[in-house]
Amino acid sequence: MSRQQIAAGNWKMNTTPKAGVRLASAIAKRKRPEDVLVIMASPFTHLAAVSEAIKGAPNVKLAAQNCHQSESGAYTGEISVDMLKSVGVSYVILGHSERRQYFKESNELLAAKVNTVLTKKLKPIFCCGEELKVREAKRHVRYVKKQLKEGLFHLSAKEIVKVVIAYEPIWAIGTGVTASPEQAQEMHAEIRQLLAKQYNQKVADSISILYGGSVKPANAKVLFGQADVDGGLVGGASLKATDFVQIIKSF
Ligand code: PEP
């Protein structure tokens, strides 16, 4: 079964609108395999401009890094899915470990955000992943399964196939320490088996599961070469067009 291969860049709180447009244009213009879906998650302030910059580029989509679970209302400082949609956003990253850690986002809250994103016909990129102490205690598989069960498994089979899952071990994010290809494959296979058990094999085989955590041009090929790794969610290396394009070419 061939799943969508995805290279997603999470710019986090980096770049100004001008720099973001320059980065997006450089990536969109560059020759790359057209069957790889490229997603760029820019800060809110430049989503509209980046959307313009990537217009017409084949298989390049725009993502937001978060959204509010309500449609609208008195939520000062927040952003709604309709607002994101109006500026060309197709995907929303949900449950990134930085949101879970610094903004105390729970699986329950994330389940509500997932619903809102899907109701509005956008696609969630749902992040999961364990801290180092959880892995050291050999509880990582159980931990990630709980995140998925509580954040996603209220969805129907028809809904969950619209979700992209990103496995991002926290100890590998922004640290320069990458999970070994075996560690990534082990968790991705566990996630896929869990999807098959909860839904069915066809559903499990159709969902793209991305690895995130210090993906670089030097390690992307071996990570993406694992049977259940369908691409990457890339932080630091997505801020340099040449590095990100090299990662896109690593499938
Ligand atoms: C991320 O923030 O999703 C991430 C994986 O970051 P980095 O690639 O910098 O580790």
Coordinates of N, CA and C and ligand atoms in Angstrom, one line a residue:
M1 N 0.9 -1.2 0.0 CA 0.0 0.0 0.0 C 0.9 1.2 0.0
S2 N 0.6 2.1 -0.9 CA 1.5 3.3 -0.9 C 0.8 4.5 -0.2
R3 N 1.5 5.0 0.7 CA 1.0 6.1 1.5 C 1.6 7.4 1.0
Q4 N 0.9 8.5 1.3 CA 1.4 9.8 0.9 C 2.7 10.0 1.7
Q5 N 3.8 10.3 1.0 CA 5.0 10.7 1.6 C 5.0 12.2 1.9
I6 N 5.4 12.6 3.0 CA 5.3 14.0 3.4 C 6.5 14.6 4.1
A7 N 6.9 15.7 3.6 CA 8.0 16.5 4.3 C 7.3 17.8 4.8
A8 N 7.2 17.9 6.1 CA 6.5 19.0 6.7 C 7.5 19.8 7.5
G9 N 7.5 21.1 7.3 CA 8.4 22.0 8.0 C 7.7 22.8 9.1
N10 N 8.1 22.8 10.3 CA 7.5 23.5 11.4 C 8.5 24.7 11.7
W11 N 8.1 25.9 11.3 CA 9.0 27.0 11.5 C 9.0 27.5 12.9
K12 N 8.0 27.1 13.7 CA 7.8 27.6 15.1 C 7.8 29.1 15.2
M13 N 8.4 29.7 16.2 CA 8.3 31.2 16.3 C 9.5 31.8 15.7
N14 N 9.8 31.5 14.4 CA 10.9 32.0 13.7 C 10.5 32.6 12.4
T15 N 11.3 33.4 11.9 CA 11.2 34.2 10.6 C 10.2 35.4 10.8
T16 N 10.5 36.4 10.0 CA 9.6 37.6 9.8 C 8.8 37.3 8.6
P17 N 7.7 38.0 8.3 CA 7.0 37.7 7.1 C 7.8 37.8 5.8
K18 N 8.7 38.7 5.8 CA 9.6 38.8 4.6 C 10.5 37.6 4.5
A19 N 11.1 37.2 5.5 CA 12.0 36.1 5.5 C 11.2 34.8 5.2
G20 N 10.0 34.7 5.8 CA 9.2 33.5 5.6 C 8.8 33.4 4.1
V21 N 8.4 34.5 3.5 CA 8.1 34.4 2.1 C 9.3 34.0 1.2
R22 N 10.4 34.6 1.6 CA 11.7 34.2 0.9 C 11.9 32.7 1.0
L23 N 11.8 32.2 2.2 CA 12.1 30.8 2.4 C 11.1 29.9 1.7
A24 N 9.8 30.2 1.8 CA 8.7 29.4 1.1 C 8.9 29.5 -0.4
S25 N 9.2 30.7 -0.9 CA 9.4 30.8 -2.4 C 10.6 29.9 -2.9
A26 N 11.7 30.0 -2.1 CA 12.9 29.2 -2.5 C 12.6 27.7 -2.5
I27 N 11.8 27.3 -1.5 CA 11.5 25.8 -1.5 C 10.5 25.5 -2.6
A28 N 9.5 26.3 -2.8 CA 8.5 26.0 -3.8 C 9.0 26.0 -5.2
K29 N 10.0 26.8 -5.4 CA 10.6 27.0 -6.8 C 11.6 25.8 -7.1
R30 N 12.2 25.3 -6.1 CA 13.3 24.3 -6.3 C 12.7 23.0 -6.9
K31 N 13.5 22.4 -7.8 CA 13.1 21.1 -8.4 C 13.1 20.0 -7.3
R32 N 12.0 19.3 -7.2 CA 11.9 18.3 -6.2 C 10.9 17.2 -6.7
P33 N 10.9 16.0 -6.0 CA 10.0 15.0 -6.5 C 8.6 15.4 -6.2
E34 N 7.8 15.4 -7.3 CA 6.4 16.0 -7.1 C 5.4 15.1 -6.4
D35 N 5.8 13.8 -6.2 CA 4.9 13.0 -5.4 C 5.1 13.1 -3.9
V36 N 6.0 13.9 -3.5 CA 6.2 14.1 -2.1 C 5.4 15.4 -1.7
L37 N 4.5 15.2 -0.7 CA 3.7 16.4 -0.3 C 4.6 17.3 0.6
V38 N 4.7 18.5 0.3 CA 5.5 19.5 1.1 C 4.6 20.4 1.9
I39 N 4.8 20.4 3.2 CA 3.9 21.3 4.0 C 4.8 22.2 4.8
M40 N 4.4 23.5 4.8 CA 5.1 24.5 5.5 C 4.2 25.1 6.6
A41 N 4.6 25.0 7.8 CA 3.8 25.6 8.9 C 4.5 26.9 9.4
S42 N 4.0 28.0 8.9 CA 4.5 29.3 9.2 C 3.8 29.9 10.4
P43 N 4.4 30.9 11.0 CA 3.7 31.7 12.1 C 2.5 32.3 11.5
F44 N 1.5 32.6 12.3 CA 0.2 33.2 11.9 C 0.4 34.5 11.1
T45 N 1.3 35.3 11.5 CA 1.4 36.6 10.8 C 1.8 36.6 9.4
H46 N 2.4 35.5 8.9 CA 2.7 35.5 7.5 C 2.0 34.3 6.7
L47 N 1.0 33.8 7.3 CA 0.3 32.7 6.5 C -0.2 33.2 5.2
A48 N -0.9 34.4 5.2 CA -1.5 34.9 4.0 C -0.4 35.1 2.9
A49 N 0.7 35.7 3.3 CA 1.8 36.0 2.3 C 2.4 34.8 1.8
V50 N 2.6 33.8 2.7 CA 3.3 32.5 2.3 C 2.3 31.8 1.4
S51 N 1.0 31.9 1.7 CA 0.0 31.2 0.8 C 0.2 31.7 -0.6
E52 N 0.3 33.0 -0.7 CA 0.5 33.7 -2.1 C 1.8 33.2 -2.7
A53 N 2.8 33.1 -1.9 CA 4.1 32.7 -2.4 C 4.2 31.3 -3.0
I54 N 3.4 30.4 -2.4 CA 3.4 29.0 -2.8 C 2.3 28.7 -3.8
K55 N 1.5 29.6 -4.2 CA 0.4 29.4 -5.1 C 0.9 28.8 -6.4
G56 N 0.2 27.7 -6.8 CA 0.6 27.1 -8.1 C 1.7 26.1 -8.0
A57 N 2.4 26.1 -6.9 CA 3.5 25.1 -6.8 C 2.9 23.7 -6.5
P58 N 3.2 22.7 -7.3 CA 2.6 21.4 -7.2 C 2.9 20.7 -5.8
N59 N 1.8 20.2 -5.2 CA 2.0 19.5 -4.0 C 2.7 20.2 -2.8
V60 N 2.4 21.5 -2.7 CA 2.9 22.3 -1.6 C 1.7 22.9 -0.9
K61 N 1.6 22.6 0.4 CA 0.5 23.1 1.2 C 1.0 23.9 2.4
L62 N 0.0 24.7 2.9 CA 0.3 25.5 4.1 C -0.3 25.0 5.3
A63 N 0.4 25.1 6.4 CA -0.1 24.6 7.7 C 0.0 25.7 8.8
A64 N -0.9 25.7 9.8 CA -0.8 26.5 10.9 C -0.2 25.6 12.0
Q65 N 0.3 26.3 13.1 CA 1.0 25.5 14.1 C 0.1 25.3 15.3
N66 N -1.2 25.8 15.3 CA -2.1 25.7 16.4 C -3.4 26.3 15.9
C67 N -4.5 26.1 16.7 CA -5.8 26.8 16.5 C -6.5 26.6 17.8
H68 N -7.6 27.4 17.9 CA -8.5 27.3 19.0 C -9.6 26.2 18.7
Q69 N -10.1 25.6 19.7 CA -11.1 24.6 19.5 C -12.5 25.1 19.3
S70 N -12.7 26.4 19.6 CA -14.1 27.0 19.4 C -14.1 27.7 18.0
E71 N -15.3 27.8 17.5 CA -15.4 28.4 16.1 C -15.1 29.9 16.1
S72 N -15.5 30.6 17.2 CA -15.3 32.0 17.3 C -15.6 32.4 18.8
G73 N -15.4 33.6 19.1 CA -15.9 34.1 20.5 C -14.8 34.9 21.2
A74 N -15.1 35.0 22.5 CA -14.2 35.9 23.3 C -13.0 35.1 23.8
Y75 N -12.1 34.9 23.0 CA -10.8 34.2 23.3 C -9.6 35.0 22.9
T76 N -9.4 36.1 23.6 CA -8.3 37.0 23.3 C -7.0 36.3 23.0
G77 N -6.5 36.7 21.8 CA -5.1 36.2 21.5 C -5.2 34.9 20.7
E78 N -6.3 34.3 20.5 CA -6.5 33.0 19.9 C -6.8 33.1 18.4
I79 N -6.8 32.0 17.7 CA -7.1 32.1 16.3 C -8.0 30.9 15.9
S80 N -9.0 31.2 15.1 CA -10.0 30.1 14.7 C -9.6 29.4 13.4
V81 N -10.2 28.3 13.3 CA -10.0 27.5 12.0 C -10.5 28.2 10.8
D82 N -11.6 28.9 10.9 CA -12.1 29.7 9.8 C -11.1 30.8 9.4
M83 N -10.5 31.4 10.4 CA -9.5 32.4 10.1 C -8.4 31.8 9.3
L84 N -7.9 30.6 9.7 CA -6.8 30.0 9.1 C -7.2 29.6 7.6
K85 N -8.4 29.1 7.5 CA -8.9 28.6 6.2 C -8.9 29.8 5.2
S86 N -9.3 30.9 5.7 CA -9.5 32.1 4.9 C -8.2 32.6 4.3
V87 N -7.1 32.2 4.9 CA -5.8 32.6 4.3 C -5.1 31.4 3.6
G88 N -5.8 30.4 3.3 CA -5.2 29.3 2.5 C -4.5 28.2 3.3
V89 N -4.8 28.0 4.6 CA -4.3 26.9 5.4 C -5.0 25.6 5.1
S90 N -4.3 24.5 4.9 CA -4.9 23.2 4.7 C -4.7 22.3 5.9
Y91 N -3.6 22.5 6.6 CA -3.3 21.5 7.7 C -3.1 22.4 9.0
V92 N -3.3 21.7 10.1 CA -3.0 22.4 11.4 C -2.3 21.4 12.3
I93 N -1.1 21.8 12.7 CA -0.3 21.0 13.7 C -1.0 21.1 15.0
L94 N -1.3 19.9 15.6 CA -2.0 19.9 16.9 C -1.2 19.0 17.9
G95 N -1.1 19.4 19.1 CA -0.4 18.6 20.1 C 1.1 18.5 20.0
H96 N 1.7 19.5 19.4 CA 3.2 19.5 19.4 C 3.6 19.5 20.9
S97 N 4.7 18.9 21.1 CA 5.2 18.7 22.5 C 5.4 20.1 23.2
E98 N 5.8 21.1 22.4 CA 5.9 22.5 23.0 C 4.6 23.0 23.4
R99 N 3.5 22.7 22.7 CA 2.2 23.2 23.1 C 1.7 22.4 24.4
R100 N 2.0 21.1 24.4 CA 1.7 20.2 25.5 C 2.4 20.7 26.8
Q101 N 3.7 21.0 26.6 CA 4.6 21.3 27.7 C 4.4 22.7 28.2
Y102 N 4.5 23.7 27.3 CA 4.4 25.1 27.8 C 3.0 25.7 27.9
F103 N 2.1 25.1 27.2 CA 0.7 25.6 27.3 C -0.3 24.6 27.8
K104 N 0.3 23.6 28.4 CA -0.5 22.6 29.2 C -1.7 22.0 28.4
E105 N -1.4 21.8 27.1 CA -2.5 21.2 26.3 C -2.7 19.7 26.6
S106 N -3.9 19.3 26.9 CA -4.1 17.9 27.3 C -4.7 17.2 26.1
N107 N -4.7 15.8 26.3 CA -5.2 15.0 25.2 C -6.7 15.3 25.0
E108 N -7.4 15.7 26.1 CA -8.8 16.0 26.0 C -9.0 17.3 25.2
L109 N -8.2 18.3 25.4 CA -8.3 19.6 24.7 C -8.0 19.3 23.2
L110 N -6.9 18.5 23.0 CA -6.5 18.2 21.6 C -7.6 17.4 20.8
A111 N -8.3 16.6 21.5 CA -9.4 15.9 20.9 C -10.5 16.9 20.4
A112 N -10.7 17.9 21.2 CA -11.7 18.9 20.8 C -11.1 19.7 19.6
K113 N -9.8 20.0 19.6 CA -9.2 20.8 18.5 C -9.3 19.9 17.2
V114 N -9.0 18.7 17.3 CA -9.1 17.7 16.2 C -10.4 17.8 15.6
N115 N -11.5 17.8 16.4 CA -12.9 17.8 15.9 C -13.1 19.1 15.1
T116 N -12.7 20.2 15.7 CA -13.0 21.5 15.0 C -12.2 21.6 13.7
V117 N -11.0 21.1 13.6 CA -10.2 21.1 12.4 C -10.9 20.3 11.3
L118 N -11.3 19.1 11.7 CA -12.0 18.2 10.8 C -13.3 18.7 10.3
T119 N -14.1 19.3 11.2 CA -15.4 19.8 10.9 C -15.3 20.9 9.8
K120 N -14.2 21.6 9.9 CA -14.0 22.7 8.9 C -13.2 22.2 7.7
K121 N -13.1 20.9 7.6 CA -12.5 20.3 6.4 C -11.0 20.6 6.2
L122 N -10.3 20.9 7.3 CA -8.9 21.0 7.3 C -8.3 19.7 7.9
K123 N -7.0 19.5 7.8 CA -6.4 18.2 8.2 C -5.5 18.5 9.4
P124 N -5.7 17.7 10.5 CA -4.8 17.8 11.6 C -3.5 17.0 11.4
I125 N -2.4 17.6 11.8 CA -1.1 16.8 11.9 C -1.0 16.6 13.4
F126 N -1.3 15.4 13.9 CA -1.4 15.2 15.3 C -0.1 14.6 15.9
C127 N 0.5 15.4 16.8 CA 1.8 15.0 17.3 C 1.7 14.2 18.6
C128 N 2.6 13.2 18.7 CA 2.6 12.4 20.0 C 4.1 12.1 20.2
G129 N 4.4 11.7 21.4 CA 5.8 11.4 21.7 C 6.1 11.5 23.2
E130 N 7.2 10.8 23.6 CA 7.4 10.6 25.0 C 8.7 11.4 25.4
E131 N 8.7 11.7 26.7 CA 9.9 12.3 27.3 C 11.0 11.2 27.5
L132 N 12.2 11.7 27.8 CA 13.3 10.7 27.9 C 13.1 9.8 29.1
K133 N 12.6 10.3 30.2 CA 12.4 9.5 31.4 C 11.4 8.4 31.1
V134 N 10.4 8.7 30.3 CA 9.4 7.7 30.0 C 10.0 6.5 29.1
R135 N 10.9 6.9 28.2 CA 11.6 5.9 27.4 C 12.5 5.1 28.2
E136 N 13.2 5.8 29.1 CA 14.2 5.1 30.0 C 13.5 4.1 30.9
A137 N 12.2 4.4 31.2 CA 11.5 3.4 32.0 C 10.8 2.4 31.2
K138 N 11.0 2.4 29.9 CA 10.5 1.5 28.9 C 8.9 1.6 28.8
R139 N 8.4 2.8 29.1 CA 7.0 2.9 29.0 C 6.6 3.7 27.8
H140 N 7.5 3.9 26.8 CA 7.2 4.8 25.7 C 6.1 4.4 24.8
V141 N 6.0 3.1 24.5 CA 4.9 2.6 23.6 C 3.6 2.8 24.3
R142 N 3.5 2.4 25.6 CA 2.2 2.6 26.3 C 1.8 4.1 26.3
Y143 N 2.8 4.9 26.5 CA 2.6 6.4 26.7 C 2.0 7.0 25.4
V144 N 2.6 6.6 24.3 CA 2.2 7.2 23.0 C 0.8 6.6 22.6
K145 N 0.6 5.4 22.9 CA -0.7 4.8 22.6 C -1.8 5.5 23.4
K146 N -1.5 5.9 24.6 CA -2.5 6.6 25.4 C -2.8 8.0 24.8
Q147 N -1.8 8.7 24.3 CA -2.0 10.0 23.6 C -2.9 9.8 22.4
L148 N -2.7 8.7 21.7 CA -3.5 8.5 20.4 C -4.9 8.1 20.8
K149 N -5.0 7.3 21.8 CA -6.4 6.8 22.2 C -7.2 8.0 22.6
E150 N -6.6 8.9 23.5 CA -7.4 10.0 24.1 C -7.5 11.2 23.1
G151 N -6.6 11.3 22.2 CA -6.7 12.5 21.3 C -7.4 12.2 20.0
L152 N -7.4 10.9 19.6 CA -7.8 10.6 18.2 C -8.9 9.5 18.1
F153 N -8.9 8.6 19.0 CA -9.7 7.4 18.8 C -11.2 7.6 19.0
H154 N -11.7 8.8 19.2 CA -13.1 9.1 19.2 C -13.6 9.2 17.8
L155 N -12.6 9.4 16.8 CA -13.0 9.6 15.4 C -13.5 8.3 14.8
S156 N -14.3 8.5 13.7 CA -14.7 7.3 12.9 C -13.6 7.0 12.0
A157 N -13.7 5.8 11.3 CA -12.7 5.4 10.3 C -12.6 6.4 9.2
K158 N -13.8 7.0 8.8 CA -13.8 8.0 7.7 C -13.1 9.3 8.1
E159 N -13.1 9.6 9.4 CA -12.5 10.8 9.9 C -11.0 10.6 10.1
I160 N -10.6 9.5 10.7 CA -9.2 9.3 11.1 C -8.3 9.2 9.8
V161 N -8.8 8.8 8.7 CA -7.9 8.7 7.5 C -7.5 10.1 7.0
K162 N -8.1 11.1 7.6 CA -7.8 12.5 7.1 C -6.7 13.1 8.0
V163 N -6.3 12.3 9.1 CA -5.3 12.8 10.0 C -3.9 12.3 9.6
V164 N -2.9 13.2 9.8 CA -1.5 12.8 9.7 C -1.0 12.7 11.1
I165 N -0.3 11.6 11.4 CA 0.2 11.4 12.8 C 1.7 11.7 12.7
A166 N 2.2 12.5 13.7 CA 3.7 12.7 13.8 C 4.2 12.2 15.1
Y167 N 5.1 11.2 15.0 CA 5.7 10.7 16.2 C 7.0 11.5 16.5
E168 N 7.0 12.2 17.6 CA 8.1 13.1 17.9 C 8.6 12.9 19.3
P169 N 9.6 12.0 19.5 CA 10.1 11.8 20.8 C 10.7 13.1 21.3
I170 N 10.3 13.6 22.5 CA 10.6 14.9 23.0 C 12.1 15.0 23.1
W171 N 12.8 14.0 23.5 CA 14.2 14.0 23.8 C 15.0 14.2 22.5
A172 N 14.3 14.1 21.3 CA 15.0 14.3 20.0 C 14.7 15.6 19.4
I173 N 13.8 16.4 20.0 CA 13.3 17.6 19.3 C 14.3 18.8 19.7
G174 N 14.9 19.3 18.6 CA 15.8 20.5 18.8 C 17.1 20.2 19.6
T175 N 17.4 18.9 19.8 CA 18.5 18.5 20.6 C 19.7 18.1 19.8
G176 N 19.5 17.8 18.5 CA 20.5 17.2 17.7 C 20.6 15.7 17.9
V177 N 19.9 15.2 18.9 CA 19.9 13.7 19.1 C 18.7 13.2 18.3
T178 N 19.0 12.3 17.3 CA 17.9 11.7 16.6 C 17.6 10.3 17.1
A179 N 16.3 9.9 17.0 CA 16.0 8.5 17.3 C 16.7 7.7 16.3
S180 N 17.1 6.5 16.7 CA 17.8 5.7 15.6 C 16.7 5.2 14.7
P181 N 17.0 4.8 13.5 CA 16.0 4.3 12.5 C 15.2 3.2 13.1
E182 N 15.9 2.3 13.9 CA 15.2 1.2 14.6 C 14.2 1.7 15.6
Q183 N 14.6 2.7 16.4 CA 13.7 3.3 17.4 C 12.4 3.9 16.7
A184 N 12.7 4.6 15.6 CA 11.6 5.3 14.9 C 10.7 4.2 14.3
Q185 N 11.3 3.2 13.7 CA 10.4 2.1 13.0 C 9.6 1.4 14.1
E186 N 10.3 1.1 15.2 CA 9.5 0.3 16.3 C 8.3 1.1 16.7
M187 N 8.4 2.4 16.9 CA 7.2 3.1 17.4 C 6.2 3.3 16.3
H188 N 6.7 3.5 15.0 CA 5.7 3.7 13.9 C 5.0 2.4 13.7
A189 N 5.6 1.3 13.8 CA 4.9 0.0 13.6 C 3.9 -0.2 14.7
E190 N 4.3 0.1 15.9 CA 3.3 0.0 17.0 C 2.1 0.9 16.8
I191 N 2.3 2.1 16.3 CA 1.2 3.0 16.0 C 0.3 2.4 14.9
R192 N 0.9 1.9 13.9 CA 0.1 1.3 12.8 C -0.7 0.1 13.2
Q193 N 0.0 -0.7 14.0 CA -0.8 -1.9 14.6 C -1.9 -1.5 15.4
L194 N -1.7 -0.4 16.2 CA -2.8 0.1 17.1 C -4.0 0.6 16.2
L195 N -3.6 1.3 15.1 CA -4.7 1.8 14.2 C -5.4 0.6 13.6
A196 N -4.7 -0.4 13.2 CA -5.4 -1.6 12.6 C -6.3 -2.3 13.6
K197 N -5.9 -2.3 14.9 CA -6.7 -2.9 15.9 C -7.9 -2.1 16.2
Q198 N -7.7 -0.8 16.3 CA -8.8 0.1 16.6 C -9.8 0.3 15.5
Y199 N -9.3 0.3 14.2 CA -10.1 0.5 13.1 C -10.0 -0.7 12.2
N200 N -9.2 -0.7 11.2 CA -8.9 -1.9 10.4 C -7.6 -1.7 9.6
Q201 N -7.1 -2.8 9.0 CA -5.8 -2.7 8.3 C -5.8 -1.7 7.2
K202 N -6.9 -1.6 6.5 CA -7.0 -0.6 5.4 C -6.8 0.8 5.9
V203 N -7.4 1.1 7.0 CA -7.3 2.5 7.6 C -5.8 2.6 8.0
A204 N -5.3 1.6 8.7 CA -3.9 1.7 9.3 C -2.9 1.9 8.1
D205 N -3.2 1.3 7.0 CA -2.2 1.3 5.9 C -2.3 2.6 5.1
S206 N -3.4 3.4 5.4 CA -3.5 4.6 4.6 C -3.1 5.9 5.3
I207 N -2.8 5.8 6.6 CA -2.4 7.0 7.4 C -0.9 7.2 7.3
S208 N -0.5 8.4 7.0 CA 0.9 8.7 7.0 C 1.3 9.0 8.4
I209 N 2.4 8.4 8.8 CA 3.0 8.6 10.1 C 4.4 9.2 9.9
L210 N 4.6 10.4 10.4 CA 5.8 11.1 10.2 C 6.7 11.0 11.4
Y211 N 8.0 11.0 11.2 CA 8.9 11.1 12.4 C 9.4 12.5 12.5
G212 N 9.5 13.0 13.7 CA 10.1 14.3 14.0 C 11.0 14.2 15.2
G213 N 12.1 15.0 15.0 CA 13.2 15.0 16.1 C 14.5 15.0 15.5
S214 N 15.0 16.3 15.2 CA 16.4 16.5 14.7 C 16.6 15.8 13.3
V215 N 15.5 15.8 12.5 CA 15.7 15.3 11.1 C 16.6 16.3 10.3
K216 N 17.6 15.8 9.7 CA 18.6 16.6 8.9 C 18.8 16.0 7.6
P217 N 19.4 16.8 6.7 CA 19.7 16.1 5.4 C 20.6 14.8 5.5
A218 N 21.4 14.8 6.5 CA 22.3 13.7 6.7 C 21.6 12.4 7.2
N219 N 20.4 12.5 7.9 CA 19.8 11.3 8.4 C 18.4 11.0 7.8
A220 N 17.9 11.9 7.0 CA 16.6 11.8 6.5 C 16.4 10.5 5.7
K221 N 17.4 10.2 4.8 CA 17.2 9.1 3.9 C 17.0 7.7 4.7
V222 N 17.8 7.5 5.7 CA 17.7 6.3 6.5 C 16.5 6.2 7.3
L223 N 16.1 7.4 7.8 CA 14.8 7.4 8.6 C 13.6 7.2 7.7
F224 N 13.6 7.9 6.5 CA 12.4 7.7 5.6 C 12.5 6.4 4.9
G225 N 13.6 5.7 5.0 CA 13.7 4.3 4.4 C 13.0 3.3 5.2
Q226 N 12.6 3.6 6.5 CA 12.0 2.6 7.3 C 10.6 2.3 6.8
A227 N 10.2 1.1 7.0 CA 8.9 0.6 6.4 C 7.7 1.4 6.8
D228 N 7.6 1.9 8.0 CA 6.5 2.6 8.5 C 6.7 4.1 8.7
V229 N 7.8 4.6 8.3 CA 8.1 6.0 8.4 C 7.7 6.7 7.0
D230 N 6.7 7.5 7.0 CA 6.2 8.1 5.8 C 6.7 9.5 5.5
G231 N 7.6 9.9 6.3 CA 8.2 11.3 6.1 C 8.5 11.9 7.4
G232 N 8.7 13.2 7.4 CA 9.2 13.9 8.6 C 8.5 15.2 8.9
L233 N 8.4 15.5 10.2 CA 8.1 16.8 10.7 C 9.4 17.4 11.1
V234 N 9.8 18.5 10.5 CA 11.1 19.0 10.6 C 11.1 20.4 11.2
G235 N 11.8 20.6 12.3 CA 11.9 21.9 12.9 C 13.1 22.7 12.3
G236 N 14.2 22.7 13.0 CA 15.4 23.5 12.7 C 15.8 23.4 11.2
A237 N 15.8 22.3 10.6 CA 16.3 22.1 9.3 C 15.3 22.6 8.2
S238 N 14.1 22.9 8.6 CA 13.1 23.4 7.7 C 13.3 24.9 7.5
L239 N 14.2 25.6 8.2 CA 14.4 27.0 8.1 C 15.5 27.4 7.1
K240 N 16.1 26.4 6.5 CA 17.1 26.6 5.5 C 16.6 25.9 4.2
A241 N 16.4 26.7 3.2 CA 15.8 26.1 2.0 C 16.6 24.9 1.4
T242 N 17.9 25.1 1.4 CA 18.7 24.0 0.8 C 18.6 22.7 1.7
D243 N 18.6 22.9 3.0 CA 18.5 21.7 3.8 C 17.1 21.0 3.7
F244 N 16.1 21.9 3.7 CA 14.8 21.3 3.6 C 14.5 20.6 2.2
V245 N 15.0 21.2 1.2 CA 14.9 20.6 -0.2 C 15.6 19.3 -0.2
Q246 N 16.8 19.3 0.4 CA 17.5 18.0 0.5 C 16.7 16.9 1.2
I247 N 16.1 17.3 2.3 CA 15.2 16.4 3.0 C 14.1 15.9 2.2
I248 N 13.5 16.8 1.4 CA 12.4 16.5 0.5 C 12.8 15.4 -0.5
K249 N 14.1 15.5 -0.9 CA 14.6 14.6 -1.9 C 15.1 13.3 -1.3
S250 N 14.9 13.1 0.0 CA 15.5 11.9 0.7 C 14.6 10.7 0.6
F251 N 13.4 10.8 0.0 CA 12.5 9.6 -0.1 C 13.0 8.6 -1.1
Ligands
PEP1 C1 9.7 19.9 15.8 O1 9.7 20.9 16.4 O2 8.7 19.4 15.4 C2 11.0 19.3 15.5 C3 11.1 18.0 15.1 O3 12.1 20.1 15.6 P1 13.7 19.7 15.2 O4 13.6 19.1 13.8 O5 14.4 21.0 15.3 O6 14.1 18.7 16.2

